[in-house]
Amino acid sequence: MTDIGEIVRDIAEEMASRTDRGRVADYIAPLAEVDPMRFGLAVIEADGTCHLAGDAEAPFSIQSVSKVFALTLALGKVGDALWHRVGREPSGSAFNSIVQLETESGIPRNPFINAGAIVVSDIVLAGHQPREAVGEILRFARALAGEDAIFVDERVARAEQETGFRNAALANYMRAFGNLKHPVEQTLGVYFHQCAIAMSCRQLALAGRYLMLGGRNPGTGRSVVSAARARRINALMMTCGHYDGSGEFAYRVGLSGKSGVGGGILAVAPGRASIAVWSPGLNERGNSQIGTLALERLVQRTGWSVFEPNP
Ligand SMILES: NC(=O)CC[C@H](N)C(=O)O
């Protein structure tokens, strides 16, 4: 039998010795202060067995990983009508790119690039004050993880509010096309705060369990989404979750995954495991360098790639 615990320990040991760790994001000031040597890995199997290694209990800025939870929440509110305002195709462009919006009527390619996630935040905001919308996303993350000790890092949110000029450009541009319904500052306020949620690998892997279990949260026994929706969210994570590095991630890892510039990745092996990895150094596409390598090792050793015929 494959000993997952041993594999997780081996991976953490190998990753600790790697020197090619990428570069920590510095356009959000507090993220630039994070030690690039940090590494955490959490693997939760379908039966609930949890394997932790390295800094798996240390909270970090989940950034764009939050886009999975916000999308799930927004789909719950407006259902498939969401797809009138956001596409489902990989963009092949950087996560913060604006170019396609001009020729595509302000409809972002997918919900996992910044423009798409800003529209999703606008949908979550409907009928709320920004503070309530942020509270709703945070409560959702806590419910998925089954833990209350998950918070927004206000310093990170403030830094993004002060320097998020590109996101402000994206939001204003989409508002000009009528694809944002609320004042830009309000929608961006929600977006920046959701990105600033801090979670540990263990909490993130717990929160991702519904995606490996056909939409069911084993903590509550209740369905978060239907099995069909869980499958579709996984498909979007696989095709779009790493921006213009999504093809490369599918090639190397073969799991649905969502990365963030804090260096976190949530990856899902449906029916098998919910996995969270964290290493702050990023590759040139803004995805965790060592995190991706760790996941590549994990699927090599476990056979968990969704393209593996006989795991
Ligand atoms: N890729 C990311 O994680 C980007 C999220 C970040 N908050 C931004 O908007 O730039």
PDB file of N, CA, C and O in Angstrom, residues 196-258:
ATOM      1  N   ALA A 196      -7.298  38.820   0.772  1.00  0.00           N
ATOM      2  CA  ALA A 196      -6.453  38.982   1.960  1.00  0.00           C
ATOM      3  C   ALA A 196      -6.786  37.985   3.063  1.00  0.00           C
ATOM      4  O   ALA A 196      -6.218  38.053   4.158  1.00  0.00           O
ATOM      5  N   ILE A 197      -7.686  37.046   2.797  1.00  0.00           N
ATOM      6  CA  ILE A 197      -7.966  36.006   3.789  1.00  0.00           C
ATOM      7  C   ILE A 197      -6.685  35.187   4.006  1.00  0.00           C
ATOM      8  O   ILE A 197      -5.983  34.858   3.043  1.00  0.00           O
ATOM      9  N   ALA A 198      -6.388  34.939   5.256  1.00  0.00           N
ATOM     10  CA  ALA A 198      -5.207  34.126   5.593  1.00  0.00           C
ATOM     11  C   ALA A 198      -5.674  32.762   6.092  1.00  0.00           C
ATOM     12  O   ALA A 198      -6.580  32.673   6.922  1.00  0.00           O
ATOM     13  N   MET A 199      -5.077  31.726   5.549  1.00  0.00           N
ATOM     14  CA  MET A 199      -5.398  30.355   5.983  1.00  0.00           C
ATOM     15  C   MET A 199      -4.122  29.531   5.982  1.00  0.00           C
ATOM     16  O   MET A 199      -3.172  29.847   5.271  1.00  0.00           O
ATOM     17  N   SER A 200      -4.119  28.467   6.748  1.00  0.00           N
ATOM     18  CA  SER A 200      -2.998  27.536   6.710  1.00  0.00           C
ATOM     19  C   SER A 200      -3.270  26.482   5.625  1.00  0.00           C
ATOM     20  O   SER A 200      -4.413  26.339   5.172  1.00  0.00           O
ATOM     21  N   CYS A 201      -2.244  25.734   5.253  1.00  0.00           N
ATOM     22  CA  CYS A 201      -2.444  24.637   4.295  1.00  0.00           C
ATOM     23  C   CYS A 201      -3.493  23.666   4.816  1.00  0.00           C
ATOM     24  O   CYS A 201      -4.343  23.184   4.067  1.00  0.00           O
ATOM     25  N   ARG A 202      -3.416  23.388   6.109  1.00  0.00           N
ATOM     26  CA  ARG A 202      -4.383  22.427   6.670  1.00  0.00           C
ATOM     27  C   ARG A 202      -5.809  22.939   6.508  1.00  0.00           C
ATOM     28  O   ARG A 202      -6.700  22.209   6.071  1.00  0.00           O
ATOM     29  N   GLN A 203      -6.005  24.231   6.823  1.00  0.00           N
ATOM     30  CA  GLN A 203      -7.351  24.799   6.694  1.00  0.00           C
ATOM     31  C   GLN A 203      -7.809  24.828   5.232  1.00  0.00           C
ATOM     32  O   GLN A 203      -8.978  24.585   4.922  1.00  0.00           O
ATOM     33  N   LEU A 204      -6.874  25.146   4.344  1.00  0.00           N
ATOM     34  CA  LEU A 204      -7.219  25.232   2.924  1.00  0.00           C
ATOM     35  C   LEU A 204      -7.594  23.845   2.376  1.00  0.00           C
ATOM     36  O   LEU A 204      -8.565  23.702   1.622  1.00  0.00           O
ATOM     37  N   ALA A 205      -6.839  22.836   2.768  1.00  0.00           N
ATOM     38  CA  ALA A 205      -7.160  21.483   2.302  1.00  0.00           C
ATOM     39  C   ALA A 205      -8.516  21.045   2.871  1.00  0.00           C
ATOM     40  O   ALA A 205      -9.317  20.407   2.187  1.00  0.00           O
ATOM     41  N   LEU A 206      -8.790  21.409   4.128  1.00  0.00           N
ATOM     42  CA  LEU A 206     -10.103  21.109   4.699  1.00  0.00           C
ATOM     43  C   LEU A 206     -11.202  21.791   3.885  1.00  0.00           C
ATOM     44  O   LEU A 206     -12.214  21.187   3.530  1.00  0.00           O
ATOM     45  N   ALA A 207     -10.971  23.066   3.547  1.00  0.00           N
ATOM     46  CA  ALA A 207     -11.984  23.836   2.817  1.00  0.00           C
ATOM     47  C   ALA A 207     -12.220  23.272   1.417  1.00  0.00           C
ATOM     48  O   ALA A 207     -13.296  23.431   0.854  1.00  0.00           O
ATOM     49  N   GLY A 208     -11.223  22.606   0.859  1.00  0.00           N
ATOM     50  CA  GLY A 208     -11.352  22.069  -0.499  1.00  0.00           C
ATOM     51  C   GLY A 208     -12.001  20.696  -0.569  1.00  0.00           C
ATOM     52  O   GLY A 208     -12.218  20.162  -1.659  1.00  0.00           O
ATOM     53  N   ARG A 209     -12.364  20.133   0.595  1.00  0.00           N
ATOM     54  CA  ARG A 209     -12.859  18.749   0.590  1.00  0.00           C
ATOM     55  C   ARG A 209     -14.115  18.578  -0.269  1.00  0.00           C
ATOM     56  O   ARG A 209     -14.296  17.541  -0.896  1.00  0.00           O
ATOM     57  N   TYR A 210     -14.973  19.600  -0.301  1.00  0.00           N
ATOM     58  CA  TYR A 210     -16.218  19.440  -1.084  1.00  0.00           C
ATOM     59  C   TYR A 210     -15.923  19.206  -2.557  1.00  0.00           C
ATOM     60  O   TYR A 210     -16.708  18.570  -3.259  1.00  0.00           O
ATOM     61  N   LEU A 211     -14.772  19.686  -3.023  1.00  0.00           N
ATOM     62  CA  LEU A 211     -14.439  19.515  -4.445  1.00  0.00           C
ATOM     63  C   LEU A 211     -13.937  18.101  -4.751  1.00  0.00           C
ATOM     64  O   LEU A 211     -13.976  17.664  -5.889  1.00  0.00           O
ATOM     65  N   MET A 212     -13.451  17.398  -3.733  1.00  0.00           N
ATOM     66  CA  MET A 212     -13.044  15.994  -3.996  1.00  0.00           C
ATOM     67  C   MET A 212     -14.195  15.031  -3.754  1.00  0.00           C
ATOM     68  O   MET A 212     -14.135  13.875  -4.138  1.00  0.00           O
ATOM     69  N   LEU A 213     -15.252  15.503  -3.079  1.00  0.00           N
ATOM     70  CA  LEU A 213     -16.318  14.587  -2.656  1.00  0.00           C
ATOM     71  C   LEU A 213     -17.653  14.882  -3.336  1.00  0.00           C
ATOM     72  O   LEU A 213     -18.716  14.759  -2.718  1.00  0.00           O
ATOM     73  N   GLY A 214     -17.590  15.311  -4.585  1.00  0.00           N
ATOM     74  CA  GLY A 214     -18.829  15.514  -5.337  1.00  0.00           C
ATOM     75  C   GLY A 214     -19.727  16.582  -4.738  1.00  0.00           C
ATOM     76  O   GLY A 214     -20.953  16.502  -4.832  1.00  0.00           O
ATOM     77  N   GLY A 215     -19.112  17.577  -4.111  1.00  0.00           N
ATOM     78  CA  GLY A 215     -19.881  18.717  -3.617  1.00  0.00           C
ATOM     79  C   GLY A 215     -20.277  18.626  -2.149  1.00  0.00           C
ATOM     80  O   GLY A 215     -20.852  19.562  -1.596  1.00  0.00           O
ATOM     81  N   ARG A 216     -19.956  17.511  -1.496  1.00  0.00           N
ATOM     82  CA  ARG A 216     -20.377  17.316  -0.110  1.00  0.00           C
ATOM     83  C   ARG A 216     -19.300  17.756   0.869  1.00  0.00           C
ATOM     84  O   ARG A 216     -18.123  17.430   0.696  1.00  0.00           O
ATOM     85  N   ASN A 217     -19.704  18.489   1.880  1.00  0.00           N
ATOM     86  CA  ASN A 217     -18.774  18.855   2.954  1.00  0.00           C
ATOM     87  C   ASN A 217     -18.863  17.769   4.029  1.00  0.00           C
ATOM     88  O   ASN A 217     -19.882  17.649   4.706  1.00  0.00           O
ATOM     89  N   PRO A 218     -17.806  16.969   4.199  1.00  0.00           N
ATOM     90  CA  PRO A 218     -17.902  15.856   5.156  1.00  0.00           C
ATOM     91  C   PRO A 218     -18.010  16.345   6.597  1.00  0.00           C
ATOM     92  O   PRO A 218     -18.449  15.600   7.469  1.00  0.00           O
ATOM     93  N   GLY A 219     -17.625  17.604   6.832  1.00  0.00           N
ATOM     94  CA  GLY A 219     -17.712  18.159   8.188  1.00  0.00           C
ATOM     95  C   GLY A 219     -19.153  18.283   8.639  1.00  0.00           C
ATOM     96  O   GLY A 219     -19.474  18.047   9.803  1.00  0.00           O
ATOM     97  N   THR A 220     -20.038  18.654   7.725  1.00  0.00           N
ATOM     98  CA  THR A 220     -21.446  18.868   8.070  1.00  0.00           C
ATOM     99  C   THR A 220     -22.322  17.756   7.513  1.00  0.00           C
ATOM    100  O   THR A 220     -23.474  17.619   7.905  1.00  0.00           O
ATOM    101  N   GLY A 221     -21.764  17.000   6.548  1.00  0.00           N
ATOM    102  CA  GLY A 221     -22.560  15.963   5.885  1.00  0.00           C
ATOM    103  C   GLY A 221     -23.504  16.540   4.837  1.00  0.00           C
ATOM    104  O   GLY A 221     -24.254  15.814   4.203  1.00  0.00           O
ATOM    105  N   ARG A 222     -23.470  17.855   4.685  1.00  0.00           N
ATOM    106  CA  ARG A 222     -24.393  18.494   3.737  1.00  0.00           C
ATOM    107  C   ARG A 222     -23.709  18.840   2.415  1.00  0.00           C
ATOM    108  O   ARG A 222     -22.499  19.037   2.364  1.00  0.00           O
ATOM    109  N   SER A 223     -24.530  18.959   1.371  1.00  0.00           N
ATOM    110  CA  SER A 223     -23.993  19.341   0.071  1.00  0.00           C
ATOM    111  C   SER A 223     -23.766  20.840   0.017  1.00  0.00           C
ATOM    112  O   SER A 223     -24.663  21.622   0.328  1.00  0.00           O
ATOM    113  N   VAL A 224     -22.567  21.212  -0.392  1.00  0.00           N
ATOM    114  CA  VAL A 224     -22.257  22.632  -0.600  1.00  0.00           C
ATOM    115  C   VAL A 224     -22.750  23.025  -1.981  1.00  0.00           C
ATOM    116  O   VAL A 224     -23.327  24.091  -2.183  1.00  0.00           O
ATOM    117  N   VAL A 225     -22.494  22.135  -2.932  1.00  0.00           N
ATOM    118  CA  VAL A 225     -22.963  22.307  -4.316  1.00  0.00           C
ATOM    119  C   VAL A 225     -23.352  20.915  -4.816  1.00  0.00           C
ATOM    120  O   VAL A 225     -22.994  19.908  -4.203  1.00  0.00           O
ATOM    121  N   SER A 226     -24.047  20.886  -5.953  1.00  0.00           N
ATOM    122  CA  SER A 226     -24.375  19.589  -6.559  1.00  0.00           C
ATOM    123  C   SER A 226     -23.103  18.936  -7.091  1.00  0.00           C
ATOM    124  O   SER A 226     -22.091  19.609  -7.301  1.00  0.00           O
ATOM    125  N   ALA A 227     -23.199  17.619  -7.345  1.00  0.00           N
ATOM    126  CA  ALA A 227     -22.044  16.910  -7.901  1.00  0.00           C
ATOM    127  C   ALA A 227     -21.666  17.494  -9.260  1.00  0.00           C
ATOM    128  O   ALA A 227     -20.480  17.630  -9.584  1.00  0.00           O
ATOM    129  N   ALA A 228     -22.656  17.865 -10.046  1.00  0.00           N
ATOM    130  CA  ALA A 228     -22.372  18.430 -11.378  1.00  0.00           C
ATOM    131  C   ALA A 228     -21.601  19.738 -11.240  1.00  0.00           C
ATOM    132  O   ALA A 228     -20.642  20.002 -11.974  1.00  0.00           O
ATOM    133  N   ARG A 229     -22.004  20.551 -10.274  1.00  0.00           N
ATOM    134  CA  ARG A 229     -21.311  21.843 -10.108  1.00  0.00           C
ATOM    135  C   ARG A 229     -19.897  21.642  -9.595  1.00  0.00           C
ATOM    136  O   ARG A 229     -18.966  22.337 -10.007  1.00  0.00           O
ATOM    137  N   ALA A 230     -19.714  20.691  -8.690  1.00  0.00           N
ATOM    138  CA  ALA A 230     -18.361  20.423  -8.184  1.00  0.00           C
ATOM    139  C   ALA A 230     -17.454  20.001  -9.340  1.00  0.00           C
ATOM    140  O   ALA A 230     -16.311  20.447  -9.455  1.00  0.00           O
ATOM    141  N   ARG A 231     -17.997  19.159 -10.211  1.00  0.00           N
ATOM    142  CA  ARG A 231     -17.229  18.700 -11.373  1.00  0.00           C
ATOM    143  C   ARG A 231     -16.848  19.882 -12.262  1.00  0.00           C
ATOM    144  O   ARG A 231     -15.724  19.987 -12.745  1.00  0.00           O
ATOM    145  N   ARG A 232     -17.782  20.779 -12.446  1.00  0.00           N
ATOM    146  CA  ARG A 232     -17.528  21.926 -13.331  1.00  0.00           C
ATOM    147  C   ARG A 232     -16.526  22.897 -12.717  1.00  0.00           C
ATOM    148  O   ARG A 232     -15.692  23.463 -13.425  1.00  0.00           O
ATOM    149  N   ILE A 233     -16.621  23.098 -11.426  1.00  0.00           N
ATOM    150  CA  ILE A 233     -15.641  23.994 -10.782  1.00  0.00           C
ATOM    151  C   ILE A 233     -14.247  23.381 -10.898  1.00  0.00           C
ATOM    152  O   ILE A 233     -13.271  24.072 -11.197  1.00  0.00           O
ATOM    153  N   ASN A 234     -14.166  22.061 -10.709  1.00  0.00           N
ATOM    154  CA  ASN A 234     -12.871  21.392 -10.893  1.00  0.00           C
ATOM    155  C   ASN A 234     -12.354  21.563 -12.314  1.00  0.00           C
ATOM    156  O   ASN A 234     -11.157  21.787 -12.532  1.00  0.00           O
ATOM    157  N   ALA A 235     -13.257  21.458 -13.288  1.00  0.00           N
ATOM    158  CA  ALA A 235     -12.835  21.612 -14.691  1.00  0.00           C
ATOM    159  C   ALA A 235     -12.270  23.008 -14.933  1.00  0.00           C
ATOM    160  O   ALA A 235     -11.238  23.179 -15.603  1.00  0.00           O
ATOM    161  N   LEU A 236     -12.915  23.997 -14.360  1.00  0.00           N
ATOM    162  CA  LEU A 236     -12.424  25.379 -14.525  1.00  0.00           C
ATOM    163  C   LEU A 236     -11.086  25.574 -13.832  1.00  0.00           C
ATOM    164  O   LEU A 236     -10.211  26.290 -14.322  1.00  0.00           O
ATOM    165  N   MET A 237     -10.927  24.926 -12.677  1.00  0.00           N
ATOM    166  CA  MET A 237      -9.634  25.028 -11.979  1.00  0.00           C
ATOM    167  C   MET A 237      -8.525  24.415 -12.823  1.00  0.00           C
ATOM    168  O   MET A 237      -7.422  24.936 -12.907  1.00  0.00           O
ATOM    169  N   MET A 238      -8.834  23.280 -13.434  1.00  0.00           N
ATOM    170  CA  MET A 238      -7.821  22.619 -14.272  1.00  0.00           C
ATOM    171  C   MET A 238      -7.455  23.483 -15.483  1.00  0.00           C
ATOM    172  O   MET A 238      -6.295  23.628 -15.841  1.00  0.00           O
ATOM    173  N   THR A 239      -8.468  24.080 -16.131  1.00  0.00           N
ATOM    174  CA  THR A 239      -8.194  24.795 -17.386  1.00  0.00           C
ATOM    175  C   THR A 239      -7.768  26.242 -17.172  1.00  0.00           C
ATOM    176  O   THR A 239      -7.097  26.806 -18.036  1.00  0.00           O
ATOM    177  N   CYS A 240      -8.157  26.843 -16.051  1.00  0.00           N
ATOM    178  CA  CYS A 240      -7.925  28.289 -15.871  1.00  0.00           C
ATOM    179  C   CYS A 240      -7.262  28.656 -14.542  1.00  0.00           C
ATOM    180  O   CYS A 240      -6.919  29.820 -14.347  1.00  0.00           O
ATOM    181  N   GLY A 241      -7.079  27.712 -13.642  1.00  0.00           N
ATOM    182  CA  GLY A 241      -6.668  28.040 -12.276  1.00  0.00           C
ATOM    183  C   GLY A 241      -5.257  28.561 -12.102  1.00  0.00           C
ATOM    184  O   GLY A 241      -4.921  29.103 -11.057  1.00  0.00           O
ATOM    185  N   HIS A 242      -4.438  28.392 -13.148  1.00  0.00           N
ATOM    186  CA  HIS A 242      -3.063  28.910 -13.074  1.00  0.00           C
ATOM    187  C   HIS A 242      -2.787  29.920 -14.177  1.00  0.00           C
ATOM    188  O   HIS A 242      -1.663  30.063 -14.659  1.00  0.00           O
ATOM    189  N   TYR A 243      -3.862  30.611 -14.611  1.00  0.00           N
ATOM    190  CA  TYR A 243      -3.725  31.687 -15.624  1.00  0.00           C
ATOM    191  C   TYR A 243      -3.054  31.161 -16.885  1.00  0.00           C
ATOM    192  O   TYR A 243      -3.418  30.084 -17.362  1.00  0.00           O
ATOM    193  N   ASP A 244      -2.023  31.887 -17.352  1.00  0.00           N
ATOM    194  CA  ASP A 244      -1.337  31.461 -18.577  1.00  0.00           C
ATOM    195  C   ASP A 244      -0.334  30.337 -18.288  1.00  0.00           C
ATOM    196  O   ASP A 244       0.424  29.948 -19.185  1.00  0.00           O
ATOM    197  N   GLY A 245      -0.358  29.817 -17.050  1.00  0.00           N
ATOM    198  CA  GLY A 245       0.441  28.637 -16.732  1.00  0.00           C
ATOM    199  C   GLY A 245      -0.450  27.412 -16.530  1.00  0.00           C
ATOM    200  O   GLY A 245       0.008  26.379 -16.047  1.00  0.00           O
ATOM    201  N   SER A 246      -1.717  27.510 -16.914  1.00  0.00           N
ATOM    202  CA  SER A 246      -2.668  26.415 -16.648  1.00  0.00           C
ATOM    203  C   SER A 246      -2.341  25.172 -17.464  1.00  0.00           C
ATOM    204  O   SER A 246      -2.463  24.046 -16.979  1.00  0.00           O
ATOM    205  N   GLY A 247      -1.942  25.364 -18.713  1.00  0.00           N
ATOM    206  CA  GLY A 247      -1.574  24.214 -19.549  1.00  0.00           C
ATOM    207  C   GLY A 247      -0.381  23.484 -18.961  1.00  0.00           C
ATOM    208  O   GLY A 247      -0.356  22.252 -18.863  1.00  0.00           O
ATOM    209  N   GLU A 248       0.591  24.255 -18.522  1.00  0.00           N
ATOM    210  CA  GLU A 248       1.803  23.686 -17.936  1.00  0.00           C
ATOM    211  C   GLU A 248       1.480  22.921 -16.635  1.00  0.00           C
ATOM    212  O   GLU A 248       2.013  21.840 -16.392  1.00  0.00           O
ATOM    213  N   PHE A 249       0.587  23.491 -15.840  1.00  0.00           N
ATOM    214  CA  PHE A 249       0.206  22.825 -14.581  1.00  0.00           C
ATOM    215  C   PHE A 249      -0.515  21.502 -14.881  1.00  0.00           C
ATOM    216  O   PHE A 249      -0.247  20.478 -14.252  1.00  0.00           O
ATOM    217  N   ALA A 250      -1.420  21.521 -15.855  1.00  0.00           N
ATOM    218  CA  ALA A 250      -2.127  20.292 -16.225  1.00  0.00           C
ATOM    219  C   ALA A 250      -1.131  19.253 -16.747  1.00  0.00           C
ATOM    220  O   ALA A 250      -1.232  18.063 -16.448  1.00  0.00           O
ATOM    221  N   TYR A 251      -0.165  19.718 -17.501  1.00  0.00           N
ATOM    222  CA  TYR A 251       0.845  18.827 -18.079  1.00  0.00           C
ATOM    223  C   TYR A 251       1.699  18.194 -16.988  1.00  0.00           C
ATOM    224  O   TYR A 251       1.949  16.990 -16.999  1.00  0.00           O
ATOM    225  N   ARG A 252       2.128  19.006 -16.048  1.00  0.00           N
ATOM    226  CA  ARG A 252       3.037  18.488 -15.024  1.00  0.00           C
ATOM    227  C   ARG A 252       2.320  17.757 -13.895  1.00  0.00           C
ATOM    228  O   ARG A 252       2.837  16.780 -13.350  1.00  0.00           O
ATOM    229  N   VAL A 253       1.144  18.269 -13.500  1.00  0.00           N
ATOM    230  CA  VAL A 253       0.481  17.752 -12.295  1.00  0.00           C
ATOM    231  C   VAL A 253      -0.779  16.933 -12.631  1.00  0.00           C
ATOM    232  O   VAL A 253      -0.999  15.872 -12.065  1.00  0.00           O
ATOM    233  N   GLY A 254      -1.595  17.444 -13.542  1.00  0.00           N
ATOM    234  CA  GLY A 254      -2.793  16.689 -13.936  1.00  0.00           C
ATOM    235  C   GLY A 254      -3.877  16.650 -12.864  1.00  0.00           C
ATOM    236  O   GLY A 254      -4.614  15.685 -12.744  1.00  0.00           O
ATOM    237  N   LEU A 255      -3.972  17.726 -12.087  1.00  0.00           N
ATOM    238  CA  LEU A 255      -5.051  17.856 -11.104  1.00  0.00           C
ATOM    239  C   LEU A 255      -5.710  19.206 -11.315  1.00  0.00           C
ATOM    240  O   LEU A 255      -5.107  20.115 -11.889  1.00  0.00           O
ATOM    241  N   SER A 256      -6.941  19.353 -10.823  1.00  0.00           N
ATOM    242  CA  SER A 256      -7.501  20.695 -10.806  1.00  0.00           C
ATOM    243  C   SER A 256      -6.758  21.462  -9.724  1.00  0.00           C
ATOM    244  O   SER A 256      -6.439  20.899  -8.665  1.00  0.00           O
ATOM    245  N   GLY A 257      -6.465  22.711 -10.002  1.00  0.00           N
ATOM    246  CA  GLY A 257      -5.692  23.472  -9.023  1.00  0.00           C
ATOM    247  C   GLY A 257      -5.948  24.950  -9.149  1.00  0.00           C
ATOM    248  O   GLY A 257      -6.256  25.449 -10.230  1.00  0.00           O
ATOM    249  N   LYS A 258      -5.851  25.645  -8.019  1.00  0.00           N
ATOM    250  CA  LYS A 258      -5.956  27.107  -8.056  1.00  0.00           C
ATOM    251  C   LYS A 258      -4.811  27.695  -7.261  1.00  0.00           C
ATOM    252  O   LYS A 258      -4.607  27.347  -6.096  1.00  0.00           O
TER     253      LYS A 258
END
